[in-house]
Short mmCIF file of C-alpha atoms and ligand atoms in Angstrom, two decimals:
data_model
loop_
_atom_site.label_atom_id
_atom_site.label_comp_id
_atom_site.label_asym_id
_atom_site.label_seq_id
_atom_site.Cartn_x
_atom_site.Cartn_y
_atom_site.Cartn_z
CA MET A 1 -32.16 6.14 -21.58
CA LEU A 2 -28.94 7.96 -22.62
CA GLU A 3 -29.21 11.39 -24.15
CA GLY A 4 -29.39 11.36 -28.07
CA MET A 5 -30.77 7.90 -28.22
CA THR A 6 -34.07 6.73 -29.68
CA ASP A 7 -35.85 3.44 -28.72
CA ASN A 8 -34.51 1.19 -31.30
CA ALA A 9 -31.04 2.90 -31.52
CA PRO A 10 -28.12 0.52 -30.54
CA SER A 11 -27.29 0.56 -26.84
CA ILE A 12 -24.12 2.31 -25.61
CA GLN A 13 -22.84 -1.19 -24.82
CA GLU A 14 -23.44 -2.15 -28.46
CA ARG A 15 -21.85 1.08 -29.76
CA SER A 16 -18.77 0.90 -27.51
CA THR A 17 -18.28 -2.69 -28.24
CA ALA A 18 -18.39 -1.85 -32.08
CA THR A 19 -15.98 1.19 -31.81
CA LEU A 20 -13.73 0.87 -28.83
CA SER A 21 -10.82 -1.43 -28.91
CA PRO A 22 -11.45 -5.03 -27.77
CA ILE A 23 -8.16 -4.75 -25.89
CA LEU A 24 -10.06 -3.08 -23.04
CA GLY A 25 -11.09 -5.66 -20.29
CA ARG A 26 -14.31 -4.64 -18.51
CA TYR A 27 -15.48 -5.80 -15.00
CA TYR A 28 -19.10 -4.68 -15.92
CA GLU A 29 -21.24 -4.26 -19.07
CA LYS A 30 -23.14 -1.46 -17.36
CA ALA A 31 -23.15 2.12 -18.79
CA TRP A 32 -22.34 4.50 -16.06
CA VAL A 33 -23.79 8.02 -16.35
CA ARG A 34 -23.46 9.84 -13.12
CA GLY A 35 -21.75 9.80 -9.64
CA GLU A 36 -22.75 11.41 -6.48
CA GLY A 37 -20.92 10.80 -3.23
CA HIS A 38 -20.39 7.18 -2.72
CA ARG A 39 -23.12 6.21 -5.32
CA LEU A 40 -22.70 5.47 -9.02
CA PHE A 41 -25.69 5.48 -11.26
CA ASP A 42 -26.20 3.37 -14.32
CA SER A 43 -28.19 4.21 -17.45
CA ASP A 44 -31.46 2.83 -15.90
CA GLY A 45 -31.00 5.20 -13.02
CA ARG A 46 -30.03 2.55 -10.54
CA ALA A 47 -27.67 3.61 -7.70
CA TYR A 48 -24.76 1.35 -6.66
CA LEU A 49 -22.66 1.69 -3.46
CA ASP A 50 -19.26 2.34 -5.15
CA PHE A 51 -16.43 0.35 -3.41
CA ALA A 52 -14.60 0.17 -6.68
CA ASN A 53 -13.83 3.86 -6.77
CA GLY A 54 -12.71 3.76 -10.38
CA ILE A 55 -10.08 1.32 -9.22
CA ALA A 56 -8.80 3.09 -6.00
CA VAL A 57 -9.20 6.61 -7.63
CA THR A 58 -12.30 8.55 -6.42
CA SER A 59 -11.32 8.12 -2.81
CA LEU A 60 -13.46 11.10 -1.73
CA GLY A 61 -16.35 9.78 -3.68
CA HIS A 62 -17.87 11.34 -6.85
CA ALA A 63 -18.61 15.00 -7.47
CA HIS A 64 -17.13 16.04 -4.22
CA PRO A 65 -18.17 19.64 -3.80
CA ARG A 66 -14.77 20.88 -2.82
CA VAL A 67 -12.94 19.13 -5.51
CA ASN A 68 -15.46 20.20 -8.11
CA GLU A 69 -15.24 23.83 -7.04
CA ALA A 70 -11.49 23.85 -7.32
CA ILE A 71 -11.65 22.22 -10.76
CA HIS A 72 -14.30 24.68 -11.95
CA LYS A 73 -12.37 27.68 -10.75
CA GLN A 74 -9.13 26.49 -12.24
CA VAL A 75 -10.92 25.70 -15.65
CA ASP A 76 -12.15 29.36 -15.73
CA GLU A 77 -8.63 30.76 -14.89
CA LEU A 78 -6.33 28.65 -17.03
CA ILE A 79 -6.61 24.94 -18.22
CA HIS A 80 -3.32 24.32 -19.59
CA VAL A 81 0.25 25.57 -20.03
CA CYS A 82 2.97 22.95 -20.23
CA ASN A 83 5.05 22.87 -17.06
CA GLY A 84 8.07 23.18 -19.52
CA LEU A 85 7.03 26.71 -20.36
CA GLY A 86 7.18 28.19 -16.95
CA HIS A 87 5.77 28.38 -13.35
CA LEU A 88 2.16 27.57 -12.35
CA VAL A 89 0.81 28.46 -8.99
CA PRO A 90 -1.46 25.26 -8.37
CA VAL A 91 1.36 22.99 -9.51
CA THR A 92 3.97 24.52 -7.07
CA ARG A 93 1.43 24.58 -4.28
CA LEU A 94 0.54 20.97 -4.72
CA ALA A 95 4.25 19.97 -4.86
CA GLU A 96 4.78 21.81 -1.53
CA MET A 97 1.78 20.17 0.02
CA LEU A 98 2.82 16.77 -1.24
CA VAL A 99 6.41 17.05 0.06
CA ALA A 100 4.82 18.08 3.53
CA GLU A 101 3.24 14.68 3.48
CA LEU A 102 6.57 12.78 3.12
CA PRO A 103 9.44 12.16 5.35
CA GLU A 104 12.85 13.84 4.64
CA PRO A 105 14.71 13.74 2.45
CA LEU A 106 11.78 13.23 -0.02
CA ASP A 107 11.45 16.91 -1.00
CA THR A 108 11.26 17.15 -4.82
CA VAL A 109 8.44 16.41 -7.14
CA TYR A 110 8.13 15.49 -10.80
CA PHE A 111 4.54 15.40 -11.99
CA GLY A 112 3.22 12.97 -14.73
CA ASN A 113 -0.23 11.88 -15.77
CA SER A 114 -0.53 8.26 -14.82
CA GLY A 115 0.99 5.69 -12.59
CA SER A 116 2.73 3.81 -15.47
CA GLU A 117 4.32 7.01 -16.63
CA VAL A 118 5.86 7.76 -13.26
CA VAL A 119 7.05 4.08 -13.01
CA ASP A 120 8.84 4.47 -16.33
CA GLY A 121 10.16 7.81 -14.99
CA ALA A 122 11.58 6.20 -11.89
CA VAL A 123 13.34 3.49 -13.87
CA LYS A 124 14.91 6.23 -16.17
CA LEU A 125 15.79 8.34 -12.89
CA ALA A 126 17.36 5.19 -11.25
CA ARG A 127 19.53 4.31 -14.33
CA ARG A 128 20.74 7.79 -15.06
CA ALA A 129 21.30 8.76 -11.29
CA THR A 130 23.28 5.52 -10.48
CA GLY A 131 24.91 4.86 -13.77
CA ARG A 132 23.71 1.22 -13.22
CA THR A 133 21.24 -0.70 -15.39
CA HIS A 134 19.66 -3.59 -13.47
CA ILE A 135 16.21 -3.14 -11.83
CA ILE A 136 14.70 -5.71 -9.50
CA GLY A 137 10.82 -6.06 -9.17
CA PHE A 138 8.73 -8.64 -7.41
CA SER A 139 6.56 -11.52 -8.56
CA GLY A 140 2.71 -10.66 -8.76
CA ALA A 141 3.52 -7.03 -9.09
CA PHE A 142 1.44 -4.72 -11.19
CA HIS A 143 3.30 -1.48 -12.17
CA GLY A 144 1.34 -0.43 -15.27
CA ARG A 145 1.20 -0.71 -19.11
CA THR A 146 4.10 1.40 -20.41
CA TYR A 147 7.08 -0.71 -21.49
CA ALA A 148 9.21 -0.31 -18.33
CA ALA A 149 6.08 -0.78 -16.18
CA THR A 150 5.11 -3.80 -18.30
CA SER A 151 8.58 -5.30 -17.91
CA LEU A 152 8.24 -5.11 -14.12
CA THR A 153 4.70 -6.43 -14.01
CA SER A 154 3.97 -10.16 -13.44
CA SER A 155 0.53 -10.15 -11.92
CA SER A 156 -0.73 -11.72 -15.15
CA LEU A 157 1.10 -13.46 -18.13
CA ASN A 158 -1.49 -11.69 -20.35
CA TYR A 159 0.03 -8.27 -19.38
CA ARG A 160 3.61 -9.44 -20.63
CA SER A 161 3.37 -11.98 -23.19
CA GLY A 162 3.83 -11.11 -26.93
CA TYR A 163 5.70 -7.90 -26.07
CA ASP A 164 9.25 -9.26 -26.19
CA PRO A 165 11.79 -7.99 -26.07
CA LEU A 166 10.79 -6.39 -22.72
CA LEU A 167 13.22 -4.08 -21.02
CA PRO A 168 16.60 -5.71 -20.53
CA ASP A 169 18.35 -6.05 -17.11
CA VAL A 170 14.97 -6.54 -15.39
CA HIS A 171 14.73 -9.19 -12.67
CA ILE A 172 11.59 -10.54 -10.92
CA ALA A 173 12.39 -11.74 -7.54
CA PRO A 174 9.67 -13.63 -5.24
CA PHE A 175 7.37 -11.47 -3.45
CA PRO A 176 6.81 -12.87 0.17
CA ARG A 177 3.37 -14.50 -0.07
CA ALA A 178 2.72 -15.55 3.56
CA TYR A 179 -0.75 -17.08 3.09
CA ARG A 180 -0.23 -18.74 -0.13
CA ASP A 181 3.28 -20.25 0.18
CA PHE A 182 4.07 -20.20 4.03
CA GLY A 183 0.84 -21.12 5.77
CA GLY A 184 0.30 -17.51 6.82
CA ASP A 185 3.91 -17.32 8.52
CA GLU A 186 4.93 -13.79 7.35
CA GLU A 187 8.42 -14.04 9.01
CA ALA A 188 9.09 -17.28 7.11
CA ALA A 189 7.88 -15.62 3.91
CA SER A 190 9.97 -12.64 4.38
CA ALA A 191 13.22 -14.58 5.32
CA ALA A 192 12.82 -16.76 2.16
CA SER A 193 12.41 -13.69 -0.16
CA LEU A 194 15.36 -11.92 1.39
CA ASP A 195 17.53 -15.00 1.15
CA TYR A 196 16.58 -15.33 -2.50
CA LEU A 197 17.99 -11.65 -3.02
CA GLU A 198 21.11 -12.42 -1.03
CA ARG A 199 21.69 -15.56 -3.26
CA LEU A 200 20.99 -13.52 -6.43
CA PHE A 201 23.67 -11.06 -5.46
CA ALA A 202 26.09 -13.74 -4.45
CA GLU A 203 25.56 -15.97 -7.54
CA GLN A 204 24.22 -14.11 -10.49
CA LEU A 205 24.04 -10.38 -10.31
CA GLN A 206 26.49 -7.93 -9.03
CA PRO A 207 24.79 -5.61 -6.53
CA SER A 208 27.07 -2.86 -7.87
CA ARG A 209 25.27 -3.12 -11.20
CA THR A 210 21.74 -2.93 -9.66
CA ALA A 211 20.22 0.54 -9.96
CA ALA A 212 16.90 -0.17 -8.02
CA PHE A 213 14.47 -2.21 -6.36
CA ILE A 214 10.78 -1.39 -7.05
CA ILE A 215 7.98 -2.71 -4.74
CA GLU A 216 4.41 -2.09 -3.94
CA PRO A 217 4.33 -2.01 -0.14
CA VAL A 218 0.90 -3.63 -0.50
CA GLN A 219 0.46 -5.34 -3.80
CA GLY A 220 -2.64 -4.25 -5.55
CA GLU A 221 -3.73 -6.00 -8.78
CA GLY A 222 -1.58 -9.00 -7.70
CA GLY A 223 -3.99 -9.71 -4.83
CA TYR A 224 -4.11 -7.05 -2.07
CA LEU A 225 -1.04 -8.68 -0.38
CA PRO A 226 0.86 -6.58 2.03
CA ALA A 227 4.55 -6.99 2.09
CA PRO A 228 5.55 -7.96 5.57
CA ALA A 229 7.14 -5.12 7.61
CA SER A 230 10.34 -7.25 8.16
CA PHE A 231 10.60 -7.78 4.48
CA LEU A 232 10.44 -4.05 3.60
CA ARG A 233 12.96 -3.37 6.34
CA GLY A 234 15.29 -6.07 5.05
CA LEU A 235 15.04 -4.68 1.61
CA ARG A 236 15.71 -1.19 2.88
CA GLU A 237 18.88 -2.52 4.53
CA LEU A 238 20.00 -4.49 1.47
CA ALA A 239 19.42 -1.33 -0.72
CA THR A 240 21.36 0.91 1.57
CA ARG A 241 24.21 -1.70 2.01
CA HIS A 242 24.74 -1.72 -1.83
CA GLY A 243 23.81 1.77 -2.86
CA ILE A 244 20.65 0.57 -4.70
CA LEU A 245 17.58 2.85 -4.81
CA LEU A 246 14.48 1.63 -3.16
CA ILE A 247 11.34 2.77 -5.22
CA ALA A 248 8.00 2.59 -3.43
CA ASP A 249 5.12 2.21 -5.97
CA GLU A 250 2.35 3.73 -3.82
CA VAL A 251 0.09 4.27 -6.77
CA GLN A 252 -2.60 2.00 -5.19
CA SER A 253 -1.59 1.77 -1.52
CA GLY A 254 -0.73 5.42 -0.80
CA TYR A 255 -2.75 8.49 0.05
CA GLY A 256 -4.38 7.19 3.22
CA ARG A 257 -5.66 3.96 1.69
CA SER A 258 -3.77 1.79 4.09
CA GLY A 259 -4.71 3.73 7.22
CA ARG A 260 -1.40 5.62 7.14
CA MET A 261 -0.70 8.28 4.52
CA TRP A 262 1.80 5.83 2.87
CA ALA A 263 1.86 2.11 3.20
CA PHE A 264 5.64 2.12 3.74
CA GLU A 265 5.07 3.82 7.03
CA HIS A 266 3.71 0.54 8.44
CA ALA A 267 7.42 -0.79 8.21
CA ASP A 268 9.00 2.38 9.60
CA ILE A 269 11.18 2.77 6.41
CA VAL A 270 11.93 5.71 4.14
CA PRO A 271 12.14 4.75 0.38
CA ASP A 272 14.39 6.73 -1.97
CA VAL A 273 11.66 7.27 -4.59
CA VAL A 274 7.92 7.35 -3.91
CA LEU A 275 5.43 7.13 -6.79
CA VAL A 276 1.81 8.49 -6.40
CA ALA A 277 -1.16 8.42 -8.80
CA LYS A 278 -4.76 7.25 -8.69
CA ALA A 279 -6.30 8.96 -5.57
CA ILE A 280 -4.04 12.02 -5.74
CA ALA A 281 -6.60 14.06 -7.67
CA ASN A 282 -9.89 12.11 -7.15
CA GLY A 283 -10.18 11.27 -10.80
CA MET A 284 -8.31 13.89 -12.66
CA PRO A 285 -5.23 12.47 -14.49
CA LEU A 286 -2.07 13.19 -12.33
CA ALA A 287 0.84 11.30 -10.97
CA ALA A 288 3.91 12.34 -9.01
CA LEU A 289 7.42 10.97 -8.49
CA VAL A 290 9.04 12.24 -5.25
CA ALA A 291 12.69 11.87 -4.51
CA PRO A 292 15.47 13.78 -2.81
CA ARG A 293 16.64 16.90 -4.64
CA GLU A 294 20.14 15.40 -5.01
CA LEU A 295 18.71 12.37 -6.94
CA HIS A 296 16.63 14.66 -9.27
CA GLU A 297 19.73 16.66 -9.95
CA ARG A 298 21.76 13.55 -10.86
CA TRP A 299 18.81 12.58 -13.18
CA GLY A 300 19.63 15.82 -15.11
CA ARG A 301 17.85 18.81 -16.47
CA GLY A 302 15.77 18.02 -19.50
CA ALA A 303 16.31 14.29 -19.13
CA HIS A 304 12.62 13.59 -18.88
CA GLY A 305 9.33 15.59 -19.29
CA SER A 306 5.81 15.66 -20.23
CA THR A 307 3.32 17.84 -22.11
CA TYR A 308 0.51 17.41 -19.74
CA GLY A 309 2.12 16.20 -16.49
CA GLY A 310 1.28 18.56 -13.75
CA ASN A 311 -1.69 19.97 -15.58
CA PRO A 312 -3.09 22.93 -13.34
CA VAL A 313 -6.63 21.76 -13.32
CA SER A 314 -5.51 18.26 -12.01
CA CYS A 315 -3.14 20.01 -9.47
CA ALA A 316 -6.03 22.31 -8.43
CA ALA A 317 -8.09 19.13 -7.77
CA GLY A 318 -5.00 17.68 -5.92
CA ILE A 319 -4.93 20.56 -3.52
CA ALA A 320 -8.54 20.26 -2.67
CA VAL A 321 -8.05 16.48 -2.08
CA LEU A 322 -5.28 17.02 0.46
CA GLU A 323 -7.22 19.88 2.21
CA VAL A 324 -10.38 17.79 2.62
CA MET A 325 -8.27 14.82 3.88
CA HIS A 326 -6.78 16.84 6.63
CA GLU A 327 -9.90 18.72 7.47
CA GLN A 328 -11.85 15.58 7.84
CA GLY A 329 -9.15 13.38 9.33
CA LEU A 330 -9.59 10.87 6.60
CA VAL A 331 -6.50 8.93 7.11
CA ALA A 332 -7.58 8.17 10.70
CA ASN A 333 -11.14 7.29 9.26
CA ALA A 334 -9.48 4.81 6.90
CA ALA A 335 -7.68 3.22 9.81
CA GLU A 336 -10.85 3.11 12.10
CA ARG A 337 -13.29 1.99 9.39
CA GLY A 338 -10.79 -0.37 7.94
CA ALA A 339 -10.52 -2.13 11.28
CA GLU A 340 -14.41 -2.40 11.41
CA LEU A 341 -14.58 -3.76 7.85
CA THR A 342 -11.72 -6.28 8.48
CA ALA A 343 -13.60 -7.48 11.82
CA GLY A 344 -16.96 -7.85 9.77
CA LEU A 345 -15.29 -9.75 7.02
CA LYS A 346 -13.35 -11.99 9.48
CA ALA A 347 -16.70 -12.74 11.21
CA LEU A 348 -18.12 -13.93 7.81
CA GLN A 349 -14.91 -16.04 7.42
CA LEU A 350 -15.76 -17.97 10.58
CA GLU A 351 -19.04 -18.94 8.88
CA ASP A 352 -17.57 -19.71 5.39
CA PRO A 353 -14.59 -21.92 4.71
CA ARG A 354 -14.55 -20.51 1.16
CA ILE A 355 -13.07 -17.40 2.64
CA GLY A 356 -9.37 -18.46 2.80
CA ASP A 357 -7.78 -15.27 3.92
CA VAL A 358 -8.79 -11.72 4.83
CA ARG A 359 -5.84 -9.29 4.82
CA GLY A 360 -4.49 -5.91 4.36
CA PRO A 361 -4.24 -2.55 6.29
CA GLY A 362 -6.72 0.12 6.43
CA LEU A 363 -9.27 0.31 3.58
CA MET A 364 -7.22 -1.99 1.28
CA ILE A 365 -8.59 -5.33 2.19
CA GLY A 366 -8.28 -8.50 0.20
CA VAL A 367 -10.73 -11.48 0.79
CA GLU A 368 -9.18 -14.52 -1.00
CA MET A 369 -11.75 -17.20 -2.05
CA VAL A 370 -10.69 -20.85 -2.09
CA LYS A 371 -11.89 -24.44 -2.67
CA ASP A 372 -10.47 -27.85 -2.11
CA PRO A 373 -9.51 -26.71 0.52
CA ASP A 374 -7.22 -23.78 -0.38
CA LYS A 375 -6.85 -23.52 -4.06
CA PRO A 376 -7.76 -20.21 -5.64
CA ASP A 377 -11.56 -20.25 -6.53
CA ILE A 378 -11.51 -17.89 -9.48
CA ALA A 379 -15.20 -18.70 -10.58
CA LEU A 380 -16.36 -17.73 -7.11
CA GLY A 381 -14.43 -14.40 -7.08
CA SER A 382 -16.34 -13.33 -10.28
CA ALA A 383 -19.70 -14.73 -9.14
CA LEU A 384 -19.36 -12.84 -5.87
CA SER A 385 -18.55 -9.58 -7.69
CA GLU A 386 -21.57 -10.14 -9.98
CA ALA A 387 -23.89 -11.15 -7.08
CA CYS A 388 -22.86 -7.89 -5.27
CA LEU A 389 -23.51 -5.92 -8.38
CA GLU A 390 -27.08 -7.42 -8.61
CA ARG A 391 -27.53 -6.31 -5.03
CA GLY A 392 -26.31 -2.76 -5.60
CA LEU A 393 -22.64 -2.93 -4.49
CA LEU A 394 -19.54 -2.48 -6.67
CA VAL A 395 -16.63 -4.63 -5.48
CA LEU A 396 -13.74 -5.55 -7.88
CA THR A 397 -11.64 -8.71 -7.88
CA CYS A 398 -7.81 -8.94 -8.09
CA GLY A 399 -5.14 -11.61 -7.84
CA ALA A 400 -5.96 -14.51 -10.04
CA GLY A 401 -9.56 -13.25 -10.00
CA ASN A 402 -10.22 -15.13 -6.76
CA VAL A 403 -9.61 -12.07 -4.36
CA VAL A 404 -12.43 -9.73 -3.63
CA ARG A 405 -10.83 -6.39 -3.03
CA TRP A 406 -12.38 -3.82 -0.71
CA ILE A 407 -11.50 -0.24 -1.59
CA PRO A 408 -14.25 1.93 -0.07
CA PRO A 409 -13.85 5.72 -0.27
CA LEU A 410 -11.67 7.09 2.56
CA ASP A 411 -14.78 9.00 3.96
CA VAL A 412 -16.89 5.89 4.17
CA GLN A 413 -19.36 5.75 6.92
CA ARG A 414 -20.01 2.90 9.26
CA SER A 415 -23.59 2.56 7.97
CA GLU A 416 -22.25 2.01 4.47
CA LEU A 417 -19.87 -0.53 5.66
CA GLU A 418 -22.69 -2.38 7.33
CA GLU A 419 -24.82 -2.15 4.08
CA ALA A 420 -21.89 -3.54 2.13
CA LEU A 421 -21.20 -6.38 4.46
CA GLY A 422 -24.92 -7.26 4.43
CA ILE A 423 -24.79 -7.39 0.68
CA PHE A 424 -21.66 -9.48 0.75
CA GLN A 425 -23.15 -11.93 3.31
CA GLU A 426 -26.27 -12.40 1.00
CA SER A 427 -23.90 -12.82 -2.05
CA LEU A 428 -21.90 -15.47 -0.16
CA LEU A 429 -25.24 -17.30 0.56
CA ALA A 430 -26.42 -16.94 -3.06
CA THR A 431 -23.23 -18.44 -4.52
CA ARG A 432 -23.23 -21.52 -2.25
C1 LIG B 1 0.64 -0.20 -7.98
C2 LIG B 1 0.28 0.42 -9.29
N1 LIG B 1 1.33 0.96 -10.05
C3 LIG B 1 1.07 1.36 -11.24
C4 LIG B 1 -0.21 1.47 -11.84
C5 LIG B 1 -0.46 2.00 -13.15
O1 LIG B 1 -1.03 3.16 -13.05
P1 LIG B 1 -1.93 3.79 -14.34
O2 LIG B 1 -3.00 2.83 -14.72
O3 LIG B 1 -2.42 5.15 -13.78
O4 LIG B 1 -1.00 3.92 -15.36
C6 LIG B 1 -1.19 0.84 -11.09
C7 LIG B 1 -2.60 0.80 -11.74
O5 LIG B 1 -3.43 -0.07 -11.26
C8 LIG B 1 -0.93 0.29 -9.79
O6 LIG B 1 -1.93 -0.31 -9.21
#
């Protein structure tokens, strides 16, 4: 029982339903009280293998001793001074470490608190720095809940509708969906999406008025869909040709998740702006916008800012995260364990025609559930997630709700993958 509650007191579920806004969607109606390593504990004391990670955030698991120690130490020293008031050691240190993770010329960092916030920041940067207004995003993308981010989000109509007028001069171009639209042919999907952009520029929109493309190198909420490497390369070329900025939203796909530090590395490209959040501080609120110094200078001093962005406690956690990732070789672990998990899921696919597609790099794997024979099976997605929950495994869905997404911690062990695959196999049987 939760602290402070008597037998006949309303449950935490009843209390939060009564008090918290119904705007919040919830995957589970559990009350979560404690996390330790890769297990999350509910109010009945039951442990769950956590492959949801607070939606791709606690990539080192819960209560990581190094991260917690760094947080406690920083809390005792200094919790908050707004970055606008001066210089802070953990903030500068983390910026230096982050830049060291990125290719040149991505050398200058702006810290925010959340993914959405840095998406909005990037749109402002792109407009101010280029003097152009138009921004091109991609269908099925999720960039967050603030206004610019919402305007660029199309993974669900519910995230956009009723909010008009959304940001003007925003275009949504088709994301290359190889499995759904091109029978799995990545090159055909890539060519069609690039062709659309060429036609857009030839027929409707002057490229010289276009400030930026923004893309998730692997779409997250939209269904764990990797952009084909040829598409990212084509987009880079188009951007360079027309002086358009290429913004990579690596909020979900970055930080080792794809088996490389950044998902854009799989295509061998360098974006102009990289957006980071979620896993950067293992659960402390923090986000970063990284771009060349010259772009930040064109953005202009005082043109943007935040009271809490670059909070020293979050940055202290962020430093510990990067240290642990290096010491334990976690990007390589994500690649190796990811290949094993993909192989395990593909083996299950051979036995079950309801698994239409298994895709994604590293530990960012989408399993698309289908019926008749390849329409999205939304009911099955949620039934599987529920069946896994009953058996002690947390896996979320994404896309239309028919894609089971696998986001295990980056330091996941082979034995935990076997446990999870066993539960998923039982859940597939239970939902037949
Ligand atoms: C790719 C991507 N961008 C941006 C966001 C928004 O981040 P936040 O919820 O921290 O505002 C998300 C959140 O899921 C995301 O997946």
